[in-house]
Amino acid sequence: MTLSLFDQFMSPWHMGIPLLAISLVLPWVLFPTPTLRWLNNRMLTFQGWFIARFTQQTFLPLNVEGHKWALLFSSLMVFLITLNMLGLLPYTFTPTTQLSLNLGLAVPLWLATVIIGMRNQPTAALGHLLPEGTPTLLIPVLIIIETISLFIRPIALGVRLTANLTAGHLLIQLVSMAVFVLLPMMPTVALLTAILLLMLTLLEVAVAMIQAYVFVLLLSLYLQENV
């Protein structure tokens, strides 16, 4: 039972070839391509409105120097939302349930923000390790704690995204298994459980979007500290 529950999180293979790369590239094919026409369809209009609103909200607290990251963060946001949403479809694989992939996204971007801070304003970047007005006896301890918290940031980014999506997929599978088991014995209870499954699925759709937004928002906050 335990093995079958976690089989859905295993990276798919076909004839010895890992299909993870295909599952990462395929979502980009689904995005509508902008045209040069004055009037676009509703899908293109919604896509442009969504990206514009997200970029505005994410980069509102940042100065002009941080606006160079707008294209990268917007693309990452759309990419994560697409992967998370496609993973809710039956017989699909969710790459963002893999901790290695999430850390592969979080660590380089976090490291880039730290390097930018160290290069542009090293005094201010190192000043975050020691709050102003700290007693002399607590200075070594606080520096160690702040350094550890700094290096934990990318790990927290990856683990948060992985844990939330994994927990949601496990809950959906457990509740759906309960529906099939209860259907021949107690149809009324099975119907109520199916309604619960529908509500849980809607909740997971919201979680898929929120977790992608939180991932990019935290990266923008880390960038704010260093530009």
PDB file of C-alpha atoms in Angstrom:
ATOM      1  CA  MET A   1       0.000   0.000   0.000  1.00  0.00           C
ATOM      2  CA  THR A   2       2.746   2.429   0.976  1.00  0.00           C
ATOM      3  CA  LEU A   3       4.721   1.736  -2.171  1.00  0.00           C
ATOM      4  CA  SER A   4       1.696   2.147  -4.447  1.00  0.00           C
ATOM      5  CA  LEU A   5       0.850   5.513  -2.881  1.00  0.00           C
ATOM      6  CA  PHE A   6       4.265   6.952  -3.676  1.00  0.00           C
ATOM      7  CA  ASP A   7       4.616   5.353  -7.100  1.00  0.00           C
ATOM      8  CA  GLN A   8       2.981   8.445  -8.628  1.00  0.00           C
ATOM      9  CA  PHE A   9       5.986  10.555  -7.581  1.00  0.00           C
ATOM     10  CA  MET A  10       8.557   8.364  -9.349  1.00  0.00           C
ATOM     11  CA  SER A  11      10.134   9.905 -12.423  1.00  0.00           C
ATOM     12  CA  PRO A  12       8.667   8.152 -15.495  1.00  0.00           C
ATOM     13  CA  TRP A  13      10.936   6.087 -17.744  1.00  0.00           C
ATOM     14  CA  HIS A  14      10.271   4.585 -21.171  1.00  0.00           C
ATOM     15  CA  MET A  15      12.678   2.091 -22.737  1.00  0.00           C
ATOM     16  CA  GLY A  16      15.360   3.224 -20.302  1.00  0.00           C
ATOM     17  CA  ILE A  17      14.919   6.911 -21.206  1.00  0.00           C
ATOM     18  CA  PRO A  18      13.850   9.382 -18.463  1.00  0.00           C
ATOM     19  CA  LEU A  19      10.763  11.334 -19.536  1.00  0.00           C
ATOM     20  CA  LEU A  20      11.310  14.158 -17.052  1.00  0.00           C
ATOM     21  CA  ALA A  21      12.805  16.408 -19.739  1.00  0.00           C
ATOM     22  CA  ILE A  22       9.736  15.935 -21.945  1.00  0.00           C
ATOM     23  CA  SER A  23       7.411  16.754 -19.061  1.00  0.00           C
ATOM     24  CA  LEU A  24       9.377  19.968 -18.479  1.00  0.00           C
ATOM     25  CA  VAL A  25       9.446  21.073 -22.120  1.00  0.00           C
ATOM     26  CA  LEU A  26       5.929  20.060 -23.159  1.00  0.00           C
ATOM     27  CA  PRO A  27       4.044  22.735 -21.112  1.00  0.00           C
ATOM     28  CA  TRP A  28       5.670  25.501 -23.163  1.00  0.00           C
ATOM     29  CA  VAL A  29       3.966  24.107 -26.281  1.00  0.00           C
ATOM     30  CA  LEU A  30       0.559  24.721 -24.695  1.00  0.00           C
ATOM     31  CA  PHE A  31       1.065  28.472 -24.305  1.00  0.00           C
ATOM     32  CA  PRO A  32      -0.618  30.568 -27.006  1.00  0.00           C
ATOM     33  CA  THR A  33       1.791  32.464 -29.254  1.00  0.00           C
ATOM     34  CA  PRO A  34       1.229  36.257 -29.382  1.00  0.00           C
ATOM     35  CA  THR A  35       0.366  37.688 -32.773  1.00  0.00           C
ATOM     36  CA  LEU A  36       1.018  41.059 -34.411  1.00  0.00           C
ATOM     37  CA  ARG A  37      -2.685  41.769 -34.831  1.00  0.00           C
ATOM     38  CA  TRP A  38      -4.396  44.587 -32.945  1.00  0.00           C
ATOM     39  CA  LEU A  39      -7.194  42.321 -31.721  1.00  0.00           C
ATOM     40  CA  ASN A  40      -6.294  39.026 -30.053  1.00  0.00           C
ATOM     41  CA  ASN A  41      -8.437  36.202 -28.782  1.00  0.00           C
ATOM     42  CA  ARG A  42      -9.563  35.916 -25.170  1.00  0.00           C
ATOM     43  CA  MET A  43      -6.787  33.492 -24.239  1.00  0.00           C
ATOM     44  CA  LEU A  44      -4.022  35.831 -25.382  1.00  0.00           C
ATOM     45  CA  THR A  45      -5.738  38.790 -23.721  1.00  0.00           C
ATOM     46  CA  PHE A  46      -6.037  36.924 -20.419  1.00  0.00           C
ATOM     47  CA  GLN A  47      -2.420  35.746 -20.640  1.00  0.00           C
ATOM     48  CA  GLY A  48      -1.151  39.278 -21.199  1.00  0.00           C
ATOM     49  CA  TRP A  49      -3.338  40.697 -18.417  1.00  0.00           C
ATOM     50  CA  PHE A  50      -2.239  37.994 -15.964  1.00  0.00           C
ATOM     51  CA  ILE A  51       1.481  38.457 -16.654  1.00  0.00           C
ATOM     52  CA  ALA A  52       1.172  42.247 -16.453  1.00  0.00           C
ATOM     53  CA  ARG A  53      -0.701  42.126 -13.121  1.00  0.00           C
ATOM     54  CA  PHE A  54       1.694  39.578 -11.643  1.00  0.00           C
ATOM     55  CA  THR A  55       4.745  41.571 -12.701  1.00  0.00           C
ATOM     56  CA  GLN A  56       3.273  44.748 -11.260  1.00  0.00           C
ATOM     57  CA  GLN A  57       2.486  43.165  -7.885  1.00  0.00           C
ATOM     58  CA  THR A  58       5.788  41.305  -7.585  1.00  0.00           C
ATOM     59  CA  PHE A  59       8.064  44.217  -8.465  1.00  0.00           C
ATOM     60  CA  LEU A  60       6.101  46.921  -6.637  1.00  0.00           C
ATOM     61  CA  PRO A  61       8.523  47.050  -3.645  1.00  0.00           C
ATOM     62  CA  LEU A  62      11.647  46.752  -5.829  1.00  0.00           C
ATOM     63  CA  ASN A  63      13.667  49.614  -7.238  1.00  0.00           C
ATOM     64  CA  VAL A  64      14.464  50.067 -10.911  1.00  0.00           C
ATOM     65  CA  GLU A  65      17.587  47.903 -10.626  1.00  0.00           C
ATOM     66  CA  GLY A  66      15.492  44.894  -9.659  1.00  0.00           C
ATOM     67  CA  HIS A  67      13.107  45.306 -12.597  1.00  0.00           C
ATOM     68  CA  LYS A  68      15.662  43.570 -14.829  1.00  0.00           C
ATOM     69  CA  TRP A  69      14.452  40.303 -13.312  1.00  0.00           C
ATOM     70  CA  ALA A  70      10.844  40.823 -14.484  1.00  0.00           C
ATOM     71  CA  LEU A  71      11.077  38.538 -17.520  1.00  0.00           C
ATOM     72  CA  LEU A  72      12.786  35.745 -15.587  1.00  0.00           C
ATOM     73  CA  PHE A  73      10.365  35.808 -12.655  1.00  0.00           C
ATOM     74  CA  SER A  74       7.281  36.090 -14.864  1.00  0.00           C
ATOM     75  CA  SER A  75       8.410  33.143 -16.991  1.00  0.00           C
ATOM     76  CA  LEU A  76       9.197  31.106 -13.877  1.00  0.00           C
ATOM     77  CA  MET A  77       5.772  31.908 -12.419  1.00  0.00           C
ATOM     78  CA  VAL A  78       3.891  30.809 -15.560  1.00  0.00           C
ATOM     79  CA  PHE A  79       6.110  27.721 -15.842  1.00  0.00           C
ATOM     80  CA  LEU A  80       5.483  26.587 -12.256  1.00  0.00           C
ATOM     81  CA  ILE A  81       1.741  27.215 -12.453  1.00  0.00           C
ATOM     82  CA  THR A  82       1.519  25.185 -15.669  1.00  0.00           C
ATOM     83  CA  LEU A  83       3.478  22.260 -14.225  1.00  0.00           C
ATOM     84  CA  ASN A  84       1.450  22.262 -11.009  1.00  0.00           C
ATOM     85  CA  MET A  85      -1.898  22.464 -12.805  1.00  0.00           C
ATOM     86  CA  LEU A  86      -1.056  19.793 -15.391  1.00  0.00           C
ATOM     87  CA  GLY A  87      -0.015  17.479 -12.567  1.00  0.00           C
ATOM     88  CA  LEU A  88      -3.602  17.462 -11.299  1.00  0.00           C
ATOM     89  CA  LEU A  89      -4.838  15.787 -14.487  1.00  0.00           C
ATOM     90  CA  PRO A  90      -5.227  11.976 -14.458  1.00  0.00           C
ATOM     91  CA  TYR A  91      -2.318   9.862 -15.706  1.00  0.00           C
ATOM     92  CA  THR A  92       0.120  12.759 -15.605  1.00  0.00           C
ATOM     93  CA  PHE A  93       3.391  13.346 -13.788  1.00  0.00           C
ATOM     94  CA  THR A  94       4.121  16.438 -11.707  1.00  0.00           C
ATOM     95  CA  PRO A  95       7.831  17.363 -11.990  1.00  0.00           C
ATOM     96  CA  THR A  96       7.543  19.883  -9.147  1.00  0.00           C
ATOM     97  CA  THR A  97       6.960  17.044  -6.667  1.00  0.00           C
ATOM     98  CA  GLN A  98      10.653  16.190  -7.142  1.00  0.00           C
ATOM     99  CA  LEU A  99      12.822  17.908  -4.537  1.00  0.00           C
ATOM    100  CA  SER A 100      15.842  17.786  -6.834  1.00  0.00           C
ATOM    101  CA  LEU A 101      14.048  19.845  -9.484  1.00  0.00           C
ATOM    102  CA  ASN A 102      12.776  22.428  -7.001  1.00  0.00           C
ATOM    103  CA  LEU A 103      16.217  22.793  -5.446  1.00  0.00           C
ATOM    104  CA  GLY A 104      17.661  23.079  -8.942  1.00  0.00           C
ATOM    105  CA  LEU A 105      15.404  26.084  -9.485  1.00  0.00           C
ATOM    106  CA  ALA A 106      15.754  27.618  -6.019  1.00  0.00           C
ATOM    107  CA  VAL A 107      19.505  27.354  -5.364  1.00  0.00           C
ATOM    108  CA  PRO A 108      20.830  29.108  -8.524  1.00  0.00           C
ATOM    109  CA  LEU A 109      18.298  31.945  -8.296  1.00  0.00           C
ATOM    110  CA  TRP A 110      18.922  32.460  -4.578  1.00  0.00           C
ATOM    111  CA  LEU A 111      22.683  32.324  -5.160  1.00  0.00           C
ATOM    112  CA  ALA A 112      22.359  34.913  -7.929  1.00  0.00           C
ATOM    113  CA  THR A 113      20.606  37.343  -5.560  1.00  0.00           C
ATOM    114  CA  VAL A 114      23.322  36.821  -2.933  1.00  0.00           C
ATOM    115  CA  ILE A 115      26.137  37.342  -5.458  1.00  0.00           C
ATOM    116  CA  ILE A 116      24.476  40.528  -6.733  1.00  0.00           C
ATOM    117  CA  GLY A 117      24.259  41.844  -3.178  1.00  0.00           C
ATOM    118  CA  MET A 118      27.878  40.989  -2.434  1.00  0.00           C
ATOM    119  CA  ARG A 119      29.042  42.645  -5.646  1.00  0.00           C
ATOM    120  CA  ASN A 120      26.937  45.828  -5.611  1.00  0.00           C
ATOM    121  CA  GLN A 121      26.653  46.582  -1.886  1.00  0.00           C
ATOM    122  CA  PRO A 122      28.812  44.228   0.182  1.00  0.00           C
ATOM    123  CA  THR A 123      28.491  46.305   3.362  1.00  0.00           C
ATOM    124  CA  ALA A 124      24.690  46.231   3.338  1.00  0.00           C
ATOM    125  CA  ALA A 125      24.615  42.554   2.345  1.00  0.00           C
ATOM    126  CA  LEU A 126      26.891  41.572   5.220  1.00  0.00           C
ATOM    127  CA  GLY A 127      24.983  43.938   7.520  1.00  0.00           C
ATOM    128  CA  HIS A 128      21.941  41.636   7.313  1.00  0.00           C
ATOM    129  CA  LEU A 129      23.912  39.072   9.307  1.00  0.00           C
ATOM    130  CA  LEU A 130      24.057  41.366  12.357  1.00  0.00           C
ATOM    131  CA  PRO A 131      21.038  43.454  13.413  1.00  0.00           C
ATOM    132  CA  GLU A 132      21.752  46.969  14.634  1.00  0.00           C
ATOM    133  CA  GLY A 133      22.026  47.422  18.380  1.00  0.00           C
ATOM    134  CA  THR A 134      22.981  43.818  19.138  1.00  0.00           C
ATOM    135  CA  PRO A 135      24.695  43.325  22.533  1.00  0.00           C
ATOM    136  CA  THR A 136      28.387  42.490  22.275  1.00  0.00           C
ATOM    137  CA  LEU A 137      28.045  39.066  23.864  1.00  0.00           C
ATOM    138  CA  LEU A 138      25.391  38.000  21.359  1.00  0.00           C
ATOM    139  CA  ILE A 139      27.265  39.107  18.231  1.00  0.00           C
ATOM    140  CA  PRO A 140      29.013  35.729  17.490  1.00  0.00           C
ATOM    141  CA  VAL A 141      25.838  33.761  18.176  1.00  0.00           C
ATOM    142  CA  LEU A 142      23.646  36.003  15.995  1.00  0.00           C
ATOM    143  CA  ILE A 143      26.117  35.927  13.119  1.00  0.00           C
ATOM    144  CA  ILE A 144      26.076  32.117  13.163  1.00  0.00           C
ATOM    145  CA  ILE A 145      22.255  32.012  13.370  1.00  0.00           C
ATOM    146  CA  GLU A 146      21.780  34.540  10.561  1.00  0.00           C
ATOM    147  CA  THR A 147      24.311  32.728   8.375  1.00  0.00           C
ATOM    148  CA  ILE A 148      22.491  29.431   8.879  1.00  0.00           C
ATOM    149  CA  SER A 149      19.134  31.068   8.129  1.00  0.00           C
ATOM    150  CA  LEU A 150      20.624  32.566   4.961  1.00  0.00           C
ATOM    151  CA  PHE A 151      21.751  29.177   3.664  1.00  0.00           C
ATOM    152  CA  ILE A 152      18.459  27.535   4.662  1.00  0.00           C
ATOM    153  CA  ARG A 153      16.458  29.846   2.373  1.00  0.00           C
ATOM    154  CA  PRO A 154      16.858  27.860  -0.881  1.00  0.00           C
ATOM    155  CA  ILE A 155      16.236  24.592   0.962  1.00  0.00           C
ATOM    156  CA  ALA A 156      13.036  26.042   2.436  1.00  0.00           C
ATOM    157  CA  LEU A 157      11.924  27.195  -1.026  1.00  0.00           C
ATOM    158  CA  GLY A 158      12.347  23.746  -2.525  1.00  0.00           C
ATOM    159  CA  VAL A 159      10.956  21.790   0.425  1.00  0.00           C
ATOM    160  CA  ARG A 160       7.882  24.063   0.720  1.00  0.00           C
ATOM    161  CA  LEU A 161       6.888  23.564  -2.900  1.00  0.00           C
ATOM    162  CA  THR A 162       7.602  19.825  -2.825  1.00  0.00           C
ATOM    163  CA  ALA A 163       5.813  19.164   0.478  1.00  0.00           C
ATOM    164  CA  ASN A 164       2.638  21.074  -0.385  1.00  0.00           C
ATOM    165  CA  LEU A 165       2.192  19.434  -3.780  1.00  0.00           C
ATOM    166  CA  THR A 166       3.092  15.961  -2.491  1.00  0.00           C
ATOM    167  CA  ALA A 167       0.658  16.221   0.421  1.00  0.00           C
ATOM    168  CA  GLY A 168      -2.134  17.366  -1.884  1.00  0.00           C
ATOM    169  CA  HIS A 169      -1.600  14.511  -4.349  1.00  0.00           C
ATOM    170  CA  LEU A 170      -1.525  11.962  -1.526  1.00  0.00           C
ATOM    171  CA  LEU A 171      -4.768  13.321  -0.039  1.00  0.00           C
ATOM    172  CA  ILE A 172      -6.513  13.186  -3.415  1.00  0.00           C
ATOM    173  CA  GLN A 173      -5.389   9.600  -3.966  1.00  0.00           C
ATOM    174  CA  LEU A 174      -6.409   8.479  -0.473  1.00  0.00           C
ATOM    175  CA  VAL A 175      -9.860  10.072  -0.707  1.00  0.00           C
ATOM    176  CA  SER A 176     -10.435   8.680  -4.214  1.00  0.00           C
ATOM    177  CA  MET A 177      -9.498   5.190  -2.992  1.00  0.00           C
ATOM    178  CA  ALA A 178     -11.983   5.614  -0.135  1.00  0.00           C
ATOM    179  CA  VAL A 179     -14.716   6.515  -2.649  1.00  0.00           C
ATOM    180  CA  PHE A 180     -14.148   3.308  -4.640  1.00  0.00           C
ATOM    181  CA  VAL A 181     -14.065   1.172  -1.482  1.00  0.00           C
ATOM    182  CA  LEU A 182     -17.241   2.704   0.023  1.00  0.00           C
ATOM    183  CA  LEU A 183     -19.284   2.786  -3.199  1.00  0.00           C
ATOM    184  CA  PRO A 184     -20.544  -0.843  -3.153  1.00  0.00           C
ATOM    185  CA  MET A 185     -21.070  -0.910   0.624  1.00  0.00           C
ATOM    186  CA  MET A 186     -22.355   2.577   1.545  1.00  0.00           C
ATOM    187  CA  PRO A 187     -23.363   4.609  -1.522  1.00  0.00           C
ATOM    188  CA  THR A 188     -24.497   7.617   0.517  1.00  0.00           C
ATOM    189  CA  VAL A 189     -21.196   7.877   2.358  1.00  0.00           C
ATOM    190  CA  ALA A 190     -19.361   7.359  -0.938  1.00  0.00           C
ATOM    191  CA  LEU A 191     -21.324  10.244  -2.485  1.00  0.00           C
ATOM    192  CA  LEU A 192     -20.405  12.534   0.414  1.00  0.00           C
ATOM    193  CA  THR A 193     -16.786  11.436   0.095  1.00  0.00           C
ATOM    194  CA  ALA A 194     -16.891  12.189  -3.640  1.00  0.00           C
ATOM    195  CA  ILE A 195     -18.145  15.708  -2.852  1.00  0.00           C
ATOM    196  CA  LEU A 196     -15.242  16.050  -0.427  1.00  0.00           C
ATOM    197  CA  LEU A 197     -12.899  14.862  -3.198  1.00  0.00           C
ATOM    198  CA  LEU A 198     -14.264  17.525  -5.543  1.00  0.00           C
ATOM    199  CA  MET A 199     -13.733  20.253  -2.940  1.00  0.00           C
ATOM    200  CA  LEU A 200     -10.243  18.930  -2.239  1.00  0.00           C
ATOM    201  CA  THR A 201      -9.430  19.016  -5.960  1.00  0.00           C
ATOM    202  CA  LEU A 202     -10.549  22.648  -6.168  1.00  0.00           C
ATOM    203  CA  LEU A 203      -8.399  23.388  -3.137  1.00  0.00           C
ATOM    204  CA  GLU A 204      -5.410  21.756  -4.821  1.00  0.00           C
ATOM    205  CA  VAL A 205      -5.931  23.925  -7.899  1.00  0.00           C
ATOM    206  CA  ALA A 206      -5.688  26.970  -5.634  1.00  0.00           C
ATOM    207  CA  VAL A 207      -2.656  25.512  -3.847  1.00  0.00           C
ATOM    208  CA  ALA A 208      -0.926  24.859  -7.187  1.00  0.00           C
ATOM    209  CA  MET A 209      -1.291  28.522  -8.132  1.00  0.00           C
ATOM    210  CA  ILE A 210      -0.515  29.915  -4.676  1.00  0.00           C
ATOM    211  CA  GLN A 211       2.640  27.852  -4.204  1.00  0.00           C
ATOM    212  CA  ALA A 212       4.021  29.003  -7.555  1.00  0.00           C
ATOM    213  CA  TYR A 213       3.269  32.595  -6.585  1.00  0.00           C
ATOM    214  CA  VAL A 214       4.878  32.182  -3.132  1.00  0.00           C
ATOM    215  CA  PHE A 215       7.994  30.635  -4.697  1.00  0.00           C
ATOM    216  CA  VAL A 216       8.527  33.620  -6.984  1.00  0.00           C
ATOM    217  CA  LEU A 217       7.447  36.157  -4.349  1.00  0.00           C
ATOM    218  CA  LEU A 218      10.046  34.928  -1.856  1.00  0.00           C
ATOM    219  CA  LEU A 219      12.719  35.093  -4.545  1.00  0.00           C
ATOM    220  CA  SER A 220      11.728  38.694  -5.241  1.00  0.00           C
ATOM    221  CA  LEU A 221      11.980  39.480  -1.514  1.00  0.00           C
ATOM    222  CA  TYR A 222      15.454  37.969  -1.430  1.00  0.00           C
ATOM    223  CA  LEU A 223      16.316  40.105  -4.441  1.00  0.00           C
ATOM    224  CA  GLN A 224      14.936  43.188  -2.688  1.00  0.00           C
ATOM    225  CA  GLU A 225      17.460  42.779   0.120  1.00  0.00           C
ATOM    226  CA  ASN A 226      20.380  42.798  -2.311  1.00  0.00           C
ATOM    227  CA  VAL A 227      19.577  45.508  -4.871  1.00  0.00           C
TER     228      VAL A 227
END
